[in-house]
Amino acid sequence: MSDLCDPTPYDALLLLSFGGPEGPDDVVPFLANVTRGRGIPEERLKEVGKHYFLFGGVSPINAQNRALLDALREDFAEHGLDLPVYWGNRNWAPYLTDTLREMAADGRRRIAVLATSAYASYSGCRQYRENLAESLAALEAEGLPVPRVDKLRHYFNHPGFVRPMVDGVLASLADLPEDARAGAHLAFTTHSIPVSAADTSGPAETHGDGGAYVAEHLDVARLIVEAVREETGVEHPWRLVYQSRSGAPHIPWLEPDICDHLESLHGEGAPAVVMAPIGFVSDHMEVLYDLDTEATAKAAELGLPVRRSATVGADPRFAAAVRDLLLERAATERGADARRCALGALGPSHDLCPAGCCPARGPKPAAAGADSPYA
């Protein structure tokens, strides 16, 4: 096998995602999984789940993960990469522990893991690593072989992730009324998280003032703005804004919220807005409800033309980026030179999360990091 397409030492890729309900009866049990340990009563979960019930109780995330699996397998086959791809979720079937049990039974012993979260944060990285450690501990308790898992680096600034988003913004701008297009504002959205979690995201040296979470999103936003300027000759005004806040109102979360931002832009006389959900890999429920439903309704109320650009989803360029990340990490693990592809000012992210990176909310072990109990 050519070194350019050699996955050694890996014998499988695991797509690790959040999961979502696939019918009305799944909604409350799914939300109970998401909020486990917080003591939230069932009636409150039903209220929280109203967004899902508006869409028949089905989150699109599982279907989108299936589409990404197909894209990955097709890309791997086209490039002669003979590596099986599995899928496990944090909060719904197929559950991570079940998938790792299947992989162990199939003889998989060295697994590369792609999480469907591109940025550094507790919920977007460390928590997935905690889930991996919990599942590996379950396998160990069952007397099964415990594979080694390596989480692929953050890919927020990989060209295969950024360029599809650039094209999405360009398409949304082109879809605006011609007289509003040149003056349109770009609202780059991502999931709001507590300010304290943002400030401690990434390695310790990046902590403070939004940490790596905010810095990485700002870097991607600048890349897209510059690419749009090069394509159109127009440098659009822009801002990083937030959506999908949850939790107690007295705890500070990242702001401004997208709906508040739309009101501000309308008051300033903005002719139109493109909402670009750069913090999300696919068009799952938070995109469909918080942007396509709630924010779009707010824009209509204001009389403000708005478009929502596409997420990366199963774009073939993203599938190719995953292959690139996998082969890069494989080469590094073999001690070979690895081409580390990244755009922007921040450069490629670390392979191994250091101790103190996106610190845990409690003393829980996490796999695939410098402090992993499963080296």
mmCIF file of C-alpha atoms in Angstrom:
data_model
loop_
_atom_site.group_PDB
_atom_site.id
_atom_site.type_symbol
_atom_site.label_atom_id
_atom_site.label_comp_id
_atom_site.label_asym_id
_atom_site.label_seq_id
_atom_site.Cartn_x
_atom_site.Cartn_y
_atom_site.Cartn_z
ATOM 1 C CA MET A 1 0.000 0.000 0.000
ATOM 2 C CA SER A 2 1.247 3.496 -0.843
ATOM 3 C CA ASP A 3 2.337 5.580 2.134
ATOM 4 C CA LEU A 4 -0.001 8.265 0.773
ATOM 5 C CA CYS A 5 -3.010 6.043 1.514
ATOM 6 C CA ASP A 6 -1.765 3.903 4.395
ATOM 7 C CA PRO A 7 -4.026 3.939 7.480
ATOM 8 C CA THR A 8 -1.611 1.848 9.555
ATOM 9 C CA PRO A 9 -1.765 1.499 12.575
ATOM 10 C CA TYR A 10 -5.540 2.041 12.394
ATOM 11 C CA ASP A 11 -7.880 -0.797 11.542
ATOM 12 C CA ALA A 12 -11.155 1.194 11.696
ATOM 13 C CA LEU A 13 -12.676 4.663 11.773
ATOM 14 C CA LEU A 14 -15.435 5.495 14.250
ATOM 15 C CA LEU A 15 -17.878 8.328 13.537
ATOM 16 C CA LEU A 16 -18.871 9.606 16.984
ATOM 17 C CA SER A 17 -21.907 11.857 17.218
ATOM 18 C CA PHE A 18 -24.578 13.250 19.521
ATOM 19 C CA GLY A 19 -27.562 11.223 18.357
ATOM 20 C CA GLY A 20 -31.202 12.191 18.119
ATOM 21 C CA PRO A 21 -34.746 10.807 18.330
ATOM 22 C CA GLU A 22 -36.248 9.107 15.294
ATOM 23 C CA GLY A 23 -39.923 9.227 16.308
ATOM 24 C CA PRO A 24 -42.285 10.845 18.845
ATOM 25 C CA ASP A 25 -41.866 8.023 21.361
ATOM 26 C CA ASP A 26 -38.092 8.569 21.351
ATOM 27 C CA VAL A 27 -38.109 12.259 22.306
ATOM 28 C CA VAL A 28 -38.475 12.099 26.097
ATOM 29 C CA PRO A 29 -36.144 9.065 26.552
ATOM 30 C CA PHE A 30 -33.578 10.799 24.328
ATOM 31 C CA LEU A 31 -33.766 14.016 26.374
ATOM 32 C CA ALA A 32 -33.515 11.948 29.559
ATOM 33 C CA ASN A 33 -30.228 10.578 28.202
ATOM 34 C CA VAL A 34 -28.986 14.075 27.350
ATOM 35 C CA THR A 35 -29.836 15.442 30.814
ATOM 36 C CA ARG A 36 -29.002 12.339 32.852
ATOM 37 C CA GLY A 37 -27.973 13.170 36.404
ATOM 38 C CA ARG A 38 -29.643 16.597 36.476
ATOM 39 C CA GLY A 39 -32.928 15.411 37.999
ATOM 40 C CA ILE A 40 -35.160 17.020 35.367
ATOM 41 C CA PRO A 41 -38.798 15.791 35.630
ATOM 42 C CA GLU A 42 -40.538 14.179 32.671
ATOM 43 C CA GLU A 43 -43.026 17.034 32.257
ATOM 44 C CA ARG A 44 -40.146 19.466 31.840
ATOM 45 C CA LEU A 45 -38.539 17.163 29.272
ATOM 46 C CA LYS A 46 -41.793 17.167 27.291
ATOM 47 C CA GLU A 47 -41.721 20.967 27.291
ATOM 48 C CA VAL A 48 -38.079 21.020 26.197
ATOM 49 C CA GLY A 49 -38.928 18.492 23.481
ATOM 50 C CA LYS A 50 -41.542 20.673 21.793
ATOM 51 C CA HIS A 51 -39.048 21.560 19.058
ATOM 52 C CA TYR A 52 -38.745 17.894 18.149
ATOM 53 C CA PHE A 53 -42.506 17.360 18.176
ATOM 54 C CA LEU A 54 -42.868 20.170 15.613
ATOM 55 C CA PHE A 55 -40.869 17.927 13.266
ATOM 56 C CA GLY A 56 -42.726 14.706 14.013
ATOM 57 C CA GLY A 57 -40.384 13.792 16.850
ATOM 58 C CA VAL A 58 -37.558 13.160 14.393
ATOM 59 C CA SER A 59 -34.182 14.843 14.549
ATOM 60 C CA PRO A 60 -32.439 14.945 11.172
ATOM 61 C CA ILE A 61 -29.023 14.282 12.727
ATOM 62 C CA ASN A 62 -29.133 10.484 12.421
ATOM 63 C CA ALA A 63 -30.117 10.592 8.745
ATOM 64 C CA GLN A 64 -27.355 13.129 8.152
ATOM 65 C CA ASN A 65 -24.839 10.881 9.883
ATOM 66 C CA ARG A 66 -25.926 8.012 7.640
ATOM 67 C CA ALA A 67 -25.343 10.244 4.631
ATOM 68 C CA LEU A 68 -21.888 11.153 5.953
ATOM 69 C CA LEU A 69 -21.098 7.464 6.504
ATOM 70 C CA ASP A 70 -22.017 6.776 2.880
ATOM 71 C CA ALA A 71 -19.857 9.688 1.721
ATOM 72 C CA LEU A 72 -16.892 8.497 3.772
ATOM 73 C CA ARG A 73 -17.162 4.934 2.527
ATOM 74 C CA GLU A 74 -17.470 6.108 -1.058
ATOM 75 C CA ASP A 75 -14.456 8.408 -0.720
ATOM 76 C CA PHE A 76 -12.364 5.704 0.943
ATOM 77 C CA ALA A 77 -13.252 3.189 -1.785
ATOM 78 C CA GLU A 78 -12.444 5.660 -4.575
ATOM 79 C CA HIS A 79 -8.992 6.253 -3.084
ATOM 80 C CA GLY A 80 -8.152 2.636 -2.338
ATOM 81 C CA LEU A 81 -8.411 3.092 1.413
ATOM 82 C CA ASP A 82 -9.565 -0.268 2.765
ATOM 83 C CA LEU A 83 -10.778 0.751 6.205
ATOM 84 C CA PRO A 84 -14.184 -0.037 7.754
ATOM 85 C CA VAL A 85 -16.254 2.871 9.090
ATOM 86 C CA TYR A 86 -18.478 2.456 12.139
ATOM 87 C CA TRP A 87 -20.918 4.827 13.850
ATOM 88 C CA GLY A 88 -21.782 5.365 17.515
ATOM 89 C CA ASN A 89 -23.750 8.054 19.375
ATOM 90 C CA ARG A 90 -23.552 9.638 22.779
ATOM 91 C CA ASN A 91 -27.292 9.841 23.464
ATOM 92 C CA TRP A 92 -29.227 7.539 21.122
ATOM 93 C CA ALA A 93 -28.944 4.390 19.058
ATOM 94 C CA PRO A 94 -26.564 3.267 17.780
ATOM 95 C CA TYR A 95 -25.045 3.828 21.217
ATOM 96 C CA LEU A 96 -21.286 4.252 21.510
ATOM 97 C CA THR A 97 -20.789 1.329 23.899
ATOM 98 C CA ASP A 98 -22.725 -1.020 21.620
ATOM 99 C CA THR A 99 -20.667 0.087 18.625
ATOM 100 C CA LEU A 100 -17.346 -0.354 20.447
ATOM 101 C CA ARG A 101 -18.510 -3.792 21.596
ATOM 102 C CA GLU A 102 -19.216 -4.660 17.948
ATOM 103 C CA MET A 103 -15.828 -3.315 16.889
ATOM 104 C CA ALA A 104 -14.064 -5.361 19.551
ATOM 105 C CA ALA A 105 -15.915 -8.463 18.396
ATOM 106 C CA ASP A 106 -14.820 -7.694 14.825
ATOM 107 C CA GLY A 107 -11.206 -7.641 15.963
ATOM 108 C CA ARG A 108 -10.675 -3.887 15.748
ATOM 109 C CA ARG A 109 -7.846 -2.933 18.090
ATOM 110 C CA ARG A 110 -6.689 0.532 16.987
ATOM 111 C CA ILE A 111 -9.477 2.967 16.198
ATOM 112 C CA ALA A 112 -9.380 6.520 14.846
ATOM 113 C CA VAL A 113 -12.348 8.601 16.031
ATOM 114 C CA LEU A 114 -14.007 11.481 14.207
ATOM 115 C CA ALA A 115 -16.371 13.514 16.402
ATOM 116 C CA THR A 116 -19.061 15.579 14.683
ATOM 117 C CA SER A 117 -17.813 18.706 16.436
ATOM 118 C CA ALA A 118 -15.117 20.789 14.797
ATOM 119 C CA TYR A 119 -14.107 23.093 17.661
ATOM 120 C CA ALA A 120 -12.551 22.950 21.113
ATOM 121 C CA SER A 121 -14.931 22.994 24.094
ATOM 122 C CA TYR A 122 -15.986 20.741 26.937
ATOM 123 C CA SER A 123 -19.200 19.592 25.223
ATOM 124 C CA GLY A 124 -17.587 19.445 21.790
ATOM 125 C CA CYS A 125 -14.448 17.525 22.724
ATOM 126 C CA ARG A 126 -13.742 16.586 26.355
ATOM 127 C CA GLN A 127 -17.240 15.174 26.907
ATOM 128 C CA TYR A 128 -16.859 12.901 23.884
ATOM 129 C CA ARG A 129 -13.554 11.745 25.325
ATOM 130 C CA GLU A 130 -15.301 11.027 28.645
ATOM 131 C CA ASN A 131 -17.929 9.021 26.762
ATOM 132 C CA LEU A 132 -15.174 6.994 25.124
ATOM 133 C CA ALA A 133 -13.579 6.275 28.505
ATOM 134 C CA GLU A 134 -16.942 5.191 29.976
ATOM 135 C CA SER A 135 -17.567 2.836 27.065
ATOM 136 C CA LEU A 136 -14.067 1.360 27.177
ATOM 137 C CA ALA A 137 -14.494 0.783 30.915
ATOM 138 C CA ALA A 138 -17.737 -1.071 30.172
ATOM 139 C CA LEU A 139 -15.946 -3.330 27.702
ATOM 140 C CA GLU A 140 -13.179 -3.946 30.229
ATOM 141 C CA ALA A 141 -15.748 -4.875 32.890
ATOM 142 C CA GLU A 142 -17.277 -7.373 30.455
ATOM 143 C CA GLY A 143 -13.897 -9.009 29.897
ATOM 144 C CA LEU A 144 -13.738 -7.874 26.268
ATOM 145 C CA PRO A 145 -10.604 -6.662 24.486
ATOM 146 C CA VAL A 146 -10.234 -2.913 24.991
ATOM 147 C CA PRO A 147 -9.158 -1.203 21.754
ATOM 148 C CA ARG A 148 -7.008 1.899 21.695
ATOM 149 C CA VAL A 149 -8.888 4.972 20.466
ATOM 150 C CA ASP A 150 -7.307 8.130 19.024
ATOM 151 C CA LYS A 151 -9.523 11.152 18.421
ATOM 152 C CA LEU A 152 -8.685 13.027 15.211
ATOM 153 C CA ARG A 153 -7.737 16.672 15.686
ATOM 154 C CA HIS A 154 -10.132 19.607 15.479
ATOM 155 C CA TYR A 155 -10.866 20.375 11.839
ATOM 156 C CA PHE A 156 -12.505 23.810 12.015
ATOM 157 C CA ASN A 157 -9.864 25.320 9.747
ATOM 158 C CA HIS A 158 -9.335 22.428 7.332
ATOM 159 C CA PRO A 159 -10.027 23.553 3.732
ATOM 160 C CA GLY A 160 -12.469 20.670 3.255
ATOM 161 C CA PHE A 161 -14.575 22.050 6.090
ATOM 162 C CA VAL A 162 -14.196 25.763 5.303
ATOM 163 C CA ARG A 163 -14.689 25.799 1.520
ATOM 164 C CA PRO A 164 -18.164 24.211 1.507
ATOM 165 C CA MET A 165 -19.259 26.879 3.989
ATOM 166 C CA VAL A 166 -17.832 29.604 1.739
ATOM 167 C CA ASP A 167 -19.890 28.229 -1.146
ATOM 168 C CA GLY A 168 -22.961 28.146 1.082
ATOM 169 C CA VAL A 169 -22.592 31.821 1.963
ATOM 170 C CA LEU A 170 -22.037 32.743 -1.683
ATOM 171 C CA ALA A 171 -25.192 30.847 -2.695
ATOM 172 C CA SER A 172 -27.208 32.566 0.043
ATOM 173 C CA LEU A 173 -25.958 35.995 -0.993
ATOM 174 C CA ALA A 174 -26.876 35.270 -4.604
ATOM 175 C CA ASP A 175 -30.382 34.310 -3.470
ATOM 176 C CA LEU A 176 -31.008 37.678 -1.792
ATOM 177 C CA PRO A 177 -32.830 40.501 -3.597
ATOM 178 C CA GLU A 178 -30.294 42.186 -5.864
ATOM 179 C CA ASP A 179 -30.764 45.612 -4.301
ATOM 180 C CA ALA A 180 -29.980 44.213 -0.833
ATOM 181 C CA ARG A 181 -27.126 41.880 -1.741
ATOM 182 C CA ALA A 182 -24.094 44.162 -1.600
ATOM 183 C CA GLY A 183 -25.000 45.585 1.805
ATOM 184 C CA ALA A 184 -25.987 42.280 3.389
ATOM 185 C CA HIS A 185 -24.570 41.472 6.800
ATOM 186 C CA LEU A 186 -23.114 38.056 7.606
ATOM 187 C CA ALA A 187 -24.147 36.568 10.955
ATOM 188 C CA PHE A 188 -21.883 33.619 11.757
ATOM 189 C CA THR A 189 -23.672 31.454 14.317
ATOM 190 C CA THR A 190 -22.593 28.785 16.733
ATOM 191 C CA HIS A 191 -23.928 27.134 19.864
ATOM 192 C CA SER A 192 -23.856 29.402 22.891
ATOM 193 C CA ILE A 193 -22.081 27.907 25.888
ATOM 194 C CA PRO A 194 -21.492 29.270 29.402
ATOM 195 C CA VAL A 195 -18.866 31.994 29.420
ATOM 196 C CA SER A 196 -16.909 30.013 32.010
ATOM 197 C CA ALA A 197 -16.802 27.003 29.672
ATOM 198 C CA ALA A 198 -15.690 29.163 26.759
ATOM 199 C CA ASP A 199 -12.953 30.813 28.820
ATOM 200 C CA THR A 200 -11.462 27.416 29.732
ATOM 201 C CA SER A 201 -11.766 25.840 26.284
ATOM 202 C CA GLY A 202 -8.671 24.482 24.589
ATOM 203 C CA PRO A 203 -5.213 24.031 26.132
ATOM 204 C CA ALA A 204 -4.443 26.031 29.276
ATOM 205 C CA GLU A 205 -2.395 28.629 27.388
ATOM 206 C CA THR A 206 -5.489 29.628 25.383
ATOM 207 C CA HIS A 207 -7.749 30.085 28.417
ATOM 208 C CA GLY A 208 -9.435 33.419 29.104
ATOM 209 C CA ASP A 209 -11.509 35.811 26.985
ATOM 210 C CA GLY A 210 -13.535 33.113 25.255
ATOM 211 C CA GLY A 211 -10.669 30.642 25.058
ATOM 212 C CA ALA A 212 -10.056 28.502 22.010
ATOM 213 C CA TYR A 213 -13.804 28.149 21.347
ATOM 214 C CA VAL A 214 -14.323 31.797 20.438
ATOM 215 C CA ALA A 215 -10.902 32.229 18.823
ATOM 216 C CA GLU A 216 -11.435 29.276 16.476
ATOM 217 C CA HIS A 217 -14.875 30.475 15.368
ATOM 218 C CA LEU A 218 -13.576 33.983 14.747
ATOM 219 C CA ASP A 219 -10.750 32.574 12.642
ATOM 220 C CA VAL A 220 -13.209 30.603 10.479
ATOM 221 C CA ALA A 221 -15.493 33.629 10.111
ATOM 222 C CA ARG A 222 -12.564 35.750 8.897
ATOM 223 C CA LEU A 223 -11.573 33.071 6.402
ATOM 224 C CA ILE A 224 -15.089 33.008 4.948
ATOM 225 C CA VAL A 225 -15.379 36.804 4.804
ATOM 226 C CA GLU A 226 -12.064 37.034 2.963
ATOM 227 C CA ALA A 227 -12.995 34.255 0.526
ATOM 228 C CA VAL A 228 -16.331 35.953 -0.207
ATOM 229 C CA ARG A 229 -14.520 39.258 -0.784
ATOM 230 C CA GLU A 230 -12.142 37.587 -3.228
ATOM 231 C CA GLU A 231 -15.052 35.991 -5.124
ATOM 232 C CA THR A 232 -17.417 38.981 -5.185
ATOM 233 C CA GLY A 233 -15.289 42.063 -4.628
ATOM 234 C CA VAL A 234 -17.478 42.947 -1.619
ATOM 235 C CA GLU A 235 -16.337 42.848 2.004
ATOM 236 C CA HIS A 236 -19.530 42.303 3.958
ATOM 237 C CA PRO A 237 -19.938 43.481 7.555
ATOM 238 C CA TRP A 238 -20.091 40.514 9.911
ATOM 239 C CA ARG A 239 -20.266 39.318 13.491
ATOM 240 C CA LEU A 240 -20.000 36.068 15.413
ATOM 241 C CA VAL A 241 -23.299 35.468 17.229
ATOM 242 C CA TYR A 242 -24.823 32.643 19.206
ATOM 243 C CA GLN A 243 -27.892 30.425 19.333
ATOM 244 C CA SER A 244 -29.485 27.525 21.213
ATOM 245 C CA ARG A 245 -28.806 28.788 24.731
ATOM 246 C CA SER A 246 -30.109 26.567 27.523
ATOM 247 C CA GLY A 247 -29.629 26.455 31.265
ATOM 248 C CA ALA A 248 -30.267 28.714 34.228
ATOM 249 C CA PRO A 249 -30.796 32.385 33.291
ATOM 250 C CA HIS A 250 -28.474 33.673 36.043
ATOM 251 C CA ILE A 251 -25.438 31.944 34.496
ATOM 252 C CA PRO A 252 -23.667 34.104 31.851
ATOM 253 C CA TRP A 253 -23.625 32.534 28.378
ATOM 254 C CA LEU A 254 -21.979 33.768 25.190
ATOM 255 C CA GLU A 255 -23.914 36.576 23.492
ATOM 256 C CA PRO A 256 -25.455 38.141 21.447
ATOM 257 C CA ASP A 257 -28.242 35.735 20.551
ATOM 258 C CA ILE A 258 -29.049 35.564 16.841
ATOM 259 C CA CYS A 259 -32.588 36.920 17.285
ATOM 260 C CA ASP A 260 -31.331 39.882 19.343
ATOM 261 C CA HIS A 261 -28.689 40.486 16.683
ATOM 262 C CA LEU A 262 -31.313 40.523 13.920
ATOM 263 C CA GLU A 263 -33.241 43.175 15.851
ATOM 264 C CA SER A 264 -30.084 45.256 16.232
ATOM 265 C CA LEU A 265 -29.247 44.987 12.534
ATOM 266 C CA HIS A 266 -32.779 45.996 11.579
ATOM 267 C CA GLY A 267 -32.517 49.020 13.847
ATOM 268 C CA GLU A 268 -29.237 49.964 12.168
ATOM 269 C CA GLY A 269 -30.844 49.777 8.722
ATOM 270 C CA ALA A 270 -29.170 46.616 7.433
ATOM 271 C CA PRO A 271 -30.778 45.680 4.093
ATOM 272 C CA ALA A 272 -30.439 41.883 4.533
ATOM 273 C CA VAL A 273 -28.690 39.161 6.531
ATOM 274 C CA VAL A 274 -27.124 35.801 5.730
ATOM 275 C CA MET A 275 -27.050 33.475 8.745
ATOM 276 C CA ALA A 276 -24.100 31.095 8.437
ATOM 277 C CA PRO A 277 -24.107 28.259 11.030
ATOM 278 C CA ILE A 278 -20.359 27.684 11.063
ATOM 279 C CA GLY A 279 -20.480 25.965 14.468
ATOM 280 C CA PHE A 280 -22.498 22.996 13.179
ATOM 281 C CA VAL A 281 -21.398 20.123 10.966
ATOM 282 C CA SER A 282 -24.907 19.350 9.679
ATOM 283 C CA ASP A 283 -28.434 20.775 9.483
ATOM 284 C CA HIS A 284 -29.662 19.111 12.650
ATOM 285 C CA MET A 285 -32.460 20.214 14.982
ATOM 286 C CA GLU A 286 -30.800 23.312 16.384
ATOM 287 C CA VAL A 287 -30.280 24.612 12.870
ATOM 288 C CA LEU A 288 -33.777 23.677 11.701
ATOM 289 C CA TYR A 289 -35.543 25.180 14.704
ATOM 290 C CA ASP A 290 -33.348 27.963 16.065
ATOM 291 C CA LEU A 291 -32.427 29.369 12.662
ATOM 292 C CA ASP A 292 -34.879 28.120 10.027
ATOM 293 C CA THR A 293 -37.899 28.469 12.315
ATOM 294 C CA GLU A 294 -37.323 30.908 15.173
ATOM 295 C CA ALA A 295 -34.757 33.332 13.711
ATOM 296 C CA THR A 296 -36.402 33.301 10.280
ATOM 297 C CA ALA A 297 -39.747 34.155 11.923
ATOM 298 C CA LYS A 298 -38.083 37.032 13.788
ATOM 299 C CA ALA A 299 -36.633 38.350 10.520
ATOM 300 C CA ALA A 300 -40.053 38.139 8.847
ATOM 301 C CA GLU A 301 -41.582 40.056 11.762
ATOM 302 C CA LEU A 302 -38.961 42.767 11.270
ATOM 303 C CA GLY A 303 -39.351 42.784 7.482
ATOM 304 C CA LEU A 304 -35.665 41.932 7.161
ATOM 305 C CA PRO A 305 -34.657 39.718 4.205
ATOM 306 C CA VAL A 306 -32.698 36.758 5.561
ATOM 307 C CA ARG A 307 -31.146 33.599 4.159
ATOM 308 C CA ARG A 308 -29.545 30.668 5.958
ATOM 309 C CA SER A 309 -26.480 29.135 4.345
ATOM 310 C CA ALA A 310 -25.843 25.412 4.278
ATOM 311 C CA THR A 311 -23.719 23.446 6.696
ATOM 312 C CA VAL A 312 -21.042 21.055 5.454
ATOM 313 C CA GLY A 313 -23.084 17.861 5.953
ATOM 314 C CA ALA A 314 -21.987 15.045 3.661
ATOM 315 C CA ASP A 315 -20.209 17.271 1.144
ATOM 316 C CA PRO A 316 -17.589 15.170 -0.720
ATOM 317 C CA ARG A 317 -14.944 17.755 0.166
ATOM 318 C CA PHE A 318 -15.607 17.153 3.849
ATOM 319 C CA ALA A 319 -15.384 13.401 3.348
ATOM 320 C CA ALA A 320 -12.034 13.975 1.636
ATOM 321 C CA ALA A 321 -10.951 16.137 4.581
ATOM 322 C CA VAL A 322 -11.737 13.284 6.982
ATOM 323 C CA ARG A 323 -9.592 10.958 4.886
ATOM 324 C CA ASP A 324 -6.834 13.559 4.981
ATOM 325 C CA LEU A 325 -7.067 13.889 8.777
ATOM 326 C CA LEU A 326 -7.044 10.120 9.208
ATOM 327 C CA LEU A 327 -4.001 9.562 7.002
ATOM 328 C CA GLU A 328 -2.195 12.514 8.582
ATOM 329 C CA ARG A 329 -2.673 11.057 12.050
ATOM 330 C CA ALA A 330 -1.732 7.566 10.869
ATOM 331 C CA ALA A 331 1.537 8.875 9.435
ATOM 332 C CA THR A 332 2.271 10.713 12.675
ATOM 333 C CA GLU A 333 1.628 7.567 14.713
ATOM 334 C CA ARG A 334 4.051 5.649 12.472
ATOM 335 C CA GLY A 335 6.708 8.332 13.014
ATOM 336 C CA ALA A 336 6.525 9.502 9.381
ATOM 337 C CA ASP A 337 6.317 13.060 8.108
ATOM 338 C CA ALA A 338 2.703 14.226 7.949
ATOM 339 C CA ARG A 339 1.281 17.076 5.886
ATOM 340 C CA ARG A 340 -0.992 18.991 8.287
ATOM 341 C CA CYS A 341 -3.474 21.004 6.281
ATOM 342 C CA ALA A 342 -4.990 24.121 7.862
ATOM 343 C CA LEU A 343 -6.081 27.618 6.856
ATOM 344 C CA GLY A 344 -6.083 30.849 8.832
ATOM 345 C CA ALA A 345 -3.987 32.234 11.636
ATOM 346 C CA LEU A 346 -4.254 29.447 14.201
ATOM 347 C CA GLY A 347 -2.666 26.578 12.305
ATOM 348 C CA PRO A 348 -3.443 22.872 12.770
ATOM 349 C CA SER A 349 -4.759 21.795 16.145
ATOM 350 C CA HIS A 350 -3.034 19.361 18.495
ATOM 351 C CA ASP A 351 -3.372 15.598 18.020
ATOM 352 C CA LEU A 352 -3.409 14.769 21.719
ATOM 353 C CA CYS A 353 -5.481 16.866 24.115
ATOM 354 C CA PRO A 354 -3.148 17.981 26.929
ATOM 355 C CA ALA A 355 -4.040 17.808 30.602
ATOM 356 C CA GLY A 356 -6.159 20.830 31.519
ATOM 357 C CA CYS A 357 -7.614 21.105 28.006
ATOM 358 C CA CYS A 358 -11.359 21.931 28.202
ATOM 359 C CA PRO A 359 -11.372 20.847 31.871
ATOM 360 C CA ALA A 360 -14.009 18.466 33.123
ATOM 361 C CA ARG A 361 -16.984 19.548 35.197
ATOM 362 C CA GLY A 362 -16.070 16.802 37.627
ATOM 363 C CA PRO A 363 -13.314 14.218 38.144
ATOM 364 C CA LYS A 364 -14.177 11.949 35.201
ATOM 365 C CA PRO A 365 -11.593 10.039 33.159
ATOM 366 C CA ALA A 366 -11.312 10.826 29.456
ATOM 367 C CA ALA A 367 -9.811 8.687 26.704
ATOM 368 C CA ALA A 368 -7.714 9.869 23.736
ATOM 369 C CA GLY A 369 -5.790 12.524 25.626
ATOM 370 C CA ALA A 370 -2.570 13.008 27.563
ATOM 371 C CA ASP A 371 -4.461 12.095 30.731
ATOM 372 C CA SER A 372 -6.159 9.025 29.282
ATOM 373 C CA PRO A 373 -6.303 5.856 31.403
ATOM 374 C CA TYR A 374 -6.340 3.907 28.107
ATOM 375 C CA ALA A 375 -3.012 4.693 26.475
#
